Coordinates of C-alpha atoms in Angstrom, one line a residue:
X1370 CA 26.8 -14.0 -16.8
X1371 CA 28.1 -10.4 -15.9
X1372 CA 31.4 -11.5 -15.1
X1373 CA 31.9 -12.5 -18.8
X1374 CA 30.6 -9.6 -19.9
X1375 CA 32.5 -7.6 -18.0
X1376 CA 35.8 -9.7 -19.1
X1377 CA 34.7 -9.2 -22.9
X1378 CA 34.4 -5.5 -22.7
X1379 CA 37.7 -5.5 -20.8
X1380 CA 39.4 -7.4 -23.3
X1381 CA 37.9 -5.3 -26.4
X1382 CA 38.7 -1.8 -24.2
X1383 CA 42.2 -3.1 -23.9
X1384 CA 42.3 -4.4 -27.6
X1385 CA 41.7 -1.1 -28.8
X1386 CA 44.3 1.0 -26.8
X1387 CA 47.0 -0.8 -27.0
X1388 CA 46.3 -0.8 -30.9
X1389 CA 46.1 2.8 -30.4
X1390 CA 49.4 2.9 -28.4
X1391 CA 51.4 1.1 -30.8
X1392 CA 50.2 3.3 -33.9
X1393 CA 51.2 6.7 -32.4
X1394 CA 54.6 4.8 -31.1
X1395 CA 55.2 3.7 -34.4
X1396 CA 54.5 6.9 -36.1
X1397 CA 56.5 9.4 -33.3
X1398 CA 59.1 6.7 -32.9
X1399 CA 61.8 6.2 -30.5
X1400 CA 61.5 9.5 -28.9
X1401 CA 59.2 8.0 -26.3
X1402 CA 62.2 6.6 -24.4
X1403 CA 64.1 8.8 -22.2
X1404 CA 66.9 7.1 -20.6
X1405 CA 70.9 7.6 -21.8
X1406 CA 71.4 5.9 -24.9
X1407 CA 68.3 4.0 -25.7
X1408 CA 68.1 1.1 -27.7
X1409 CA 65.2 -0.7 -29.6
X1410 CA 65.0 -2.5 -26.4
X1411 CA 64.9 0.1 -24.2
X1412 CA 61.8 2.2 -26.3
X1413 CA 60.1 -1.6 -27.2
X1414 CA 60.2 -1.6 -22.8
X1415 CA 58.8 1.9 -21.9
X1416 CA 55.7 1.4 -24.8
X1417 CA 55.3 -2.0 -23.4
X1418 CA 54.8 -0.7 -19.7
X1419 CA 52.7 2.6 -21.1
X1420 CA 50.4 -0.1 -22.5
X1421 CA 50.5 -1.6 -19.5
X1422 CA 49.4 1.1 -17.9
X1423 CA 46.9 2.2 -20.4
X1424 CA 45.7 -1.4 -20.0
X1425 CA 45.2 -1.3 -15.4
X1426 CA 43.3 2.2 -15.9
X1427 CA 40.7 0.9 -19.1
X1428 CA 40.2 -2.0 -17.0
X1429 CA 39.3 -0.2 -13.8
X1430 CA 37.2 2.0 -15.5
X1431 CA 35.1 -0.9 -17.1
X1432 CA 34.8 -2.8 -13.7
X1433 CA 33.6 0.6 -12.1
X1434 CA 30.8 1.5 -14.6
X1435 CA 29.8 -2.8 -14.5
X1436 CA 29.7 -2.2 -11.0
X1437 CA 27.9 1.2 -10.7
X1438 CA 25.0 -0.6 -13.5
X1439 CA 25.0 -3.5 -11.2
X1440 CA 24.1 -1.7 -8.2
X1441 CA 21.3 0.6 -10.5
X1442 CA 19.5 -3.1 -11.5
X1443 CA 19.5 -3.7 -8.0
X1444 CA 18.1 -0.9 -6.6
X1445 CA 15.9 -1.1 -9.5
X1446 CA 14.9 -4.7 -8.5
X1447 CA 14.3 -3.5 -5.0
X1448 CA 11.9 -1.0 -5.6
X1449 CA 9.9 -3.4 -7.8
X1450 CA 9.8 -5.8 -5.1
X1451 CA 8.7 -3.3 -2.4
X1452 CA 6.0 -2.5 -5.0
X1453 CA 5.0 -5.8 -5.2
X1454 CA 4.6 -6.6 -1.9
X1455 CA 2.5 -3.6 -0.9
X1456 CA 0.0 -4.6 -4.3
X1457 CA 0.1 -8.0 -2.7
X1458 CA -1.0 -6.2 0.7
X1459 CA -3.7 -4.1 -1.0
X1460 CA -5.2 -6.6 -3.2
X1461 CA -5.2 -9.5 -0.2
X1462 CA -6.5 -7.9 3.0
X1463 CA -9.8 -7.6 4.4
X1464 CA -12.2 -5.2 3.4
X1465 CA -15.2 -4.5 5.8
X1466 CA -18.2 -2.7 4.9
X1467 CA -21.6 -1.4 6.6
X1468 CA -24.2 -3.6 3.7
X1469 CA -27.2 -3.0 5.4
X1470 CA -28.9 -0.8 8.6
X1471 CA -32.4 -2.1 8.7
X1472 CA -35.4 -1.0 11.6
X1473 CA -37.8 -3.2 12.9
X1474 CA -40.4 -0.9 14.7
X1475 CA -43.0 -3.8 15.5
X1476 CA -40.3 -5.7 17.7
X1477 CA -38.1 -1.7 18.2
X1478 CA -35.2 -3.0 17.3
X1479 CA -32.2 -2.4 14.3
X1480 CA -29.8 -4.7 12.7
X1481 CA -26.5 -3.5 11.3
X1482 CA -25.0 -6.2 8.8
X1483 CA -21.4 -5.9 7.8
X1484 CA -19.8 -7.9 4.6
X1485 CA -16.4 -8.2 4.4
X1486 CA -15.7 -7.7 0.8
X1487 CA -11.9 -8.6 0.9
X1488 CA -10.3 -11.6 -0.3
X1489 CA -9.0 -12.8 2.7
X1490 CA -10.6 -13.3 6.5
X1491 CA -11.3 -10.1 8.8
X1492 CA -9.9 -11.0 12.5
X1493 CA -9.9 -9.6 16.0
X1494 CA -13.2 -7.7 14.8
X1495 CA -14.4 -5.3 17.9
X1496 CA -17.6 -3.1 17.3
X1497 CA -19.3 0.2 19.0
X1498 CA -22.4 2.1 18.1
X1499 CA -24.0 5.0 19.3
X1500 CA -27.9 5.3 19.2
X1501 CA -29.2 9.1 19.4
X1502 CA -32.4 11.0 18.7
X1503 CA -31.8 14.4 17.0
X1504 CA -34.7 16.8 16.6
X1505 CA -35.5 19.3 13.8
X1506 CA -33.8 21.9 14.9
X1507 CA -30.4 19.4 15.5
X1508 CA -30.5 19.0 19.4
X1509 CA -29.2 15.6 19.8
X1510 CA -30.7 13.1 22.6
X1511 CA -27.9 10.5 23.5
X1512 CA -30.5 7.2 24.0
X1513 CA -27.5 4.6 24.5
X1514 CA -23.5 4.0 23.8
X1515 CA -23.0 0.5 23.1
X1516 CA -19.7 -0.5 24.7
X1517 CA -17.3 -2.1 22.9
X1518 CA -18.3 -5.1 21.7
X1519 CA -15.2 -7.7 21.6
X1520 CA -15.3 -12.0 20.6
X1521 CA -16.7 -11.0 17.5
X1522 CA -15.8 -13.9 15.1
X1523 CA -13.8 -13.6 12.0
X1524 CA -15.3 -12.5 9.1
X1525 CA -14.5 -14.2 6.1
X1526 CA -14.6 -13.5 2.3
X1527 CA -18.0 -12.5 0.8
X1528 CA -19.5 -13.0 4.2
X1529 CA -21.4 -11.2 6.5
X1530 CA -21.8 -10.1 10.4
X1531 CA -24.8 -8.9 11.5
X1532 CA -25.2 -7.0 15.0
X1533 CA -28.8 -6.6 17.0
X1534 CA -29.6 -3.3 18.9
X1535 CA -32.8 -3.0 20.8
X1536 CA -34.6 -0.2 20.6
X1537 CA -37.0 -0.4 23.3
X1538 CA -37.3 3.1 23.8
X1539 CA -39.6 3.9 20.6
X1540 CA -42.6 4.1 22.3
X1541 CA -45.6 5.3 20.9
X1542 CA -44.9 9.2 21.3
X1543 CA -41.5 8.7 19.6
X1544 CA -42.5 6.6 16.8
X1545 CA -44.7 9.6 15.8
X1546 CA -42.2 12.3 16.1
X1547 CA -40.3 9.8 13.9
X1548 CA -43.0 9.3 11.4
X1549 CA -43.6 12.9 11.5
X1550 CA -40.1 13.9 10.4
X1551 CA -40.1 15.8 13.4
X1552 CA -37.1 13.7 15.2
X1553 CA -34.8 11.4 13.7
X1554 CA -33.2 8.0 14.6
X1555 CA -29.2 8.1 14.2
X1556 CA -27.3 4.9 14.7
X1557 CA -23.5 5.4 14.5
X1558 CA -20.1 4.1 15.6
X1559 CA -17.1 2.1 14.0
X1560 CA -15.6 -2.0 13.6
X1561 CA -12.4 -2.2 14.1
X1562 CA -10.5 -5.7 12.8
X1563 CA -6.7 -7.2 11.9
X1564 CA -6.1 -8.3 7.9
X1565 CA -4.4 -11.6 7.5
X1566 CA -0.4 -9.1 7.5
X1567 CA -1.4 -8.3 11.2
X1568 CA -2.3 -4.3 10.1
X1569 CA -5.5 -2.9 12.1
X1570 CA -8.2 -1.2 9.7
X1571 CA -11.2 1.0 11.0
X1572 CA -14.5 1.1 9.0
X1573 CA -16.8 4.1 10.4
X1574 CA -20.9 3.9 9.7
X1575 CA -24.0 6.0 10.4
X1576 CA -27.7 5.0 9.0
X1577 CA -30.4 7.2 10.1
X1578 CA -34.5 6.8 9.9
X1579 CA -36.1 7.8 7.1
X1580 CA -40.1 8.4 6.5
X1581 CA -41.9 8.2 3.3
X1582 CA -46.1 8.8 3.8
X1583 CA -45.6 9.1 7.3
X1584 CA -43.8 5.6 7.6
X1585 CA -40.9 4.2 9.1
X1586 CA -39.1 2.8 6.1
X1587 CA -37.3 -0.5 7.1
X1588 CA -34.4 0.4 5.5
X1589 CA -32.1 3.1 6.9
X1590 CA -30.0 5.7 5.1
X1591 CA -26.7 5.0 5.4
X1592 CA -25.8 7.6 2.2
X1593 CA -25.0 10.3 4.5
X1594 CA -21.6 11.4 6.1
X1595 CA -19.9 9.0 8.7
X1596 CA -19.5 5.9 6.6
X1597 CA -16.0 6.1 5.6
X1598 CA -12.9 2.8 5.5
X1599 CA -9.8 3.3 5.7

């Protein structure tokens, strides 16, 4: 325990003085003692008392610098703590991703599916998406703004939430302009959700159409920039 330590390197400090105060008496000798006629007594009194005082100091000084390491290892022990806890934070909450933007132009519609790859359950999930036509030369036509959606059940480990958006205005003409690669489908927005410590996270995505051959692919491009996670 650090109370007997301390005591033991007291003790030793102490040890050592007094040995060292007792030498140099010896050697000056009675000299040390300066009241009217001094005896034995007197000098054996005043190098007791010296020692003494030699004795209080040394053992304030060992308490102090005790004291002064104690309060170091606890510092030290709260920092490690503090790191602990926000590891424990990282490694434990929910991470949600965009997986997968996919386009269904037979039935016009796009499913967004989101995995949470976190070790522990997404909550309070709330989603919005924007759906815009941009042309060639980058003039953007806003199509629809999904409001927010809300209720969205939680999203557990390794699982997955997949959201429907109809696309019922790909008509014919726009389907070409699509497959043409003159106009391009953009699908964009955020989730929101809670981690299991109560701290609100935002995941951002965008997946846009691509054409290979003059096809839709059913597969969007989500590589571009937009998909970002706190």
């Amino acid at each position: 325990m650090w109370v007997i330590r301390i005591a033991r390197d007291a003790l030793a400090w102490i040890g050592l003085l007094t040995i060292f105060a007792i030498a140099l008496a010896l050697s000056i000798g009675p000299t040390w003692c300066l009241a009217d006629n001094c005896s034995v007594q007197g000098w054996l009194s005043a190098l007791s008392g010296w020692a003494g005082a030699i004795a209080a100091a040394s053992t304030i000084g060992m308490l102090w610098r005790q004291s002064s390491e104690a309060v170091r290892s606890a510092d030290i022990g709260q920092s490690a703590l503090e790191h602990d806890r926000e590891t424990s934070r990282t490694q434990l909450r929910a991470y949600v991703f965009l997986e997968n933007a996919d386009l269904n132009e037979t039935e016009r519609y796009a499913m967004l599916t989101f995995r949470n790859l976190g070790a522990t359950p997404a909550r309070n999930v709330k989603l919005t998406a924007d759906v815009n036509l941009v042309n060639n030369r980058g003039i953007y036509e806003k199509i629809s703004i999904e409001g927010l959606v809300e209720n969205i059940p939680p999203i557990g480990q390794s699982d997955v939430f997949e959201h429907r958006i109809a696309l019922g205005f790909i008509n014919t003409a726009v389907a070409i302009e699509i497959r043409q690669g003159d106009t391009q489908l953009t699908i964009s927005g955020d989730i929101k959700y809670e981690d299991v410590f109560g701290d609100s996270h935002t995941t951002g995505y965008a997946g846009r159409s691509s054409v290979h051959d003059e096809k839709i692919l059913d597969r969007m491009d989500t590589s571009g920039p937009g998909n970002f996670s706190d």
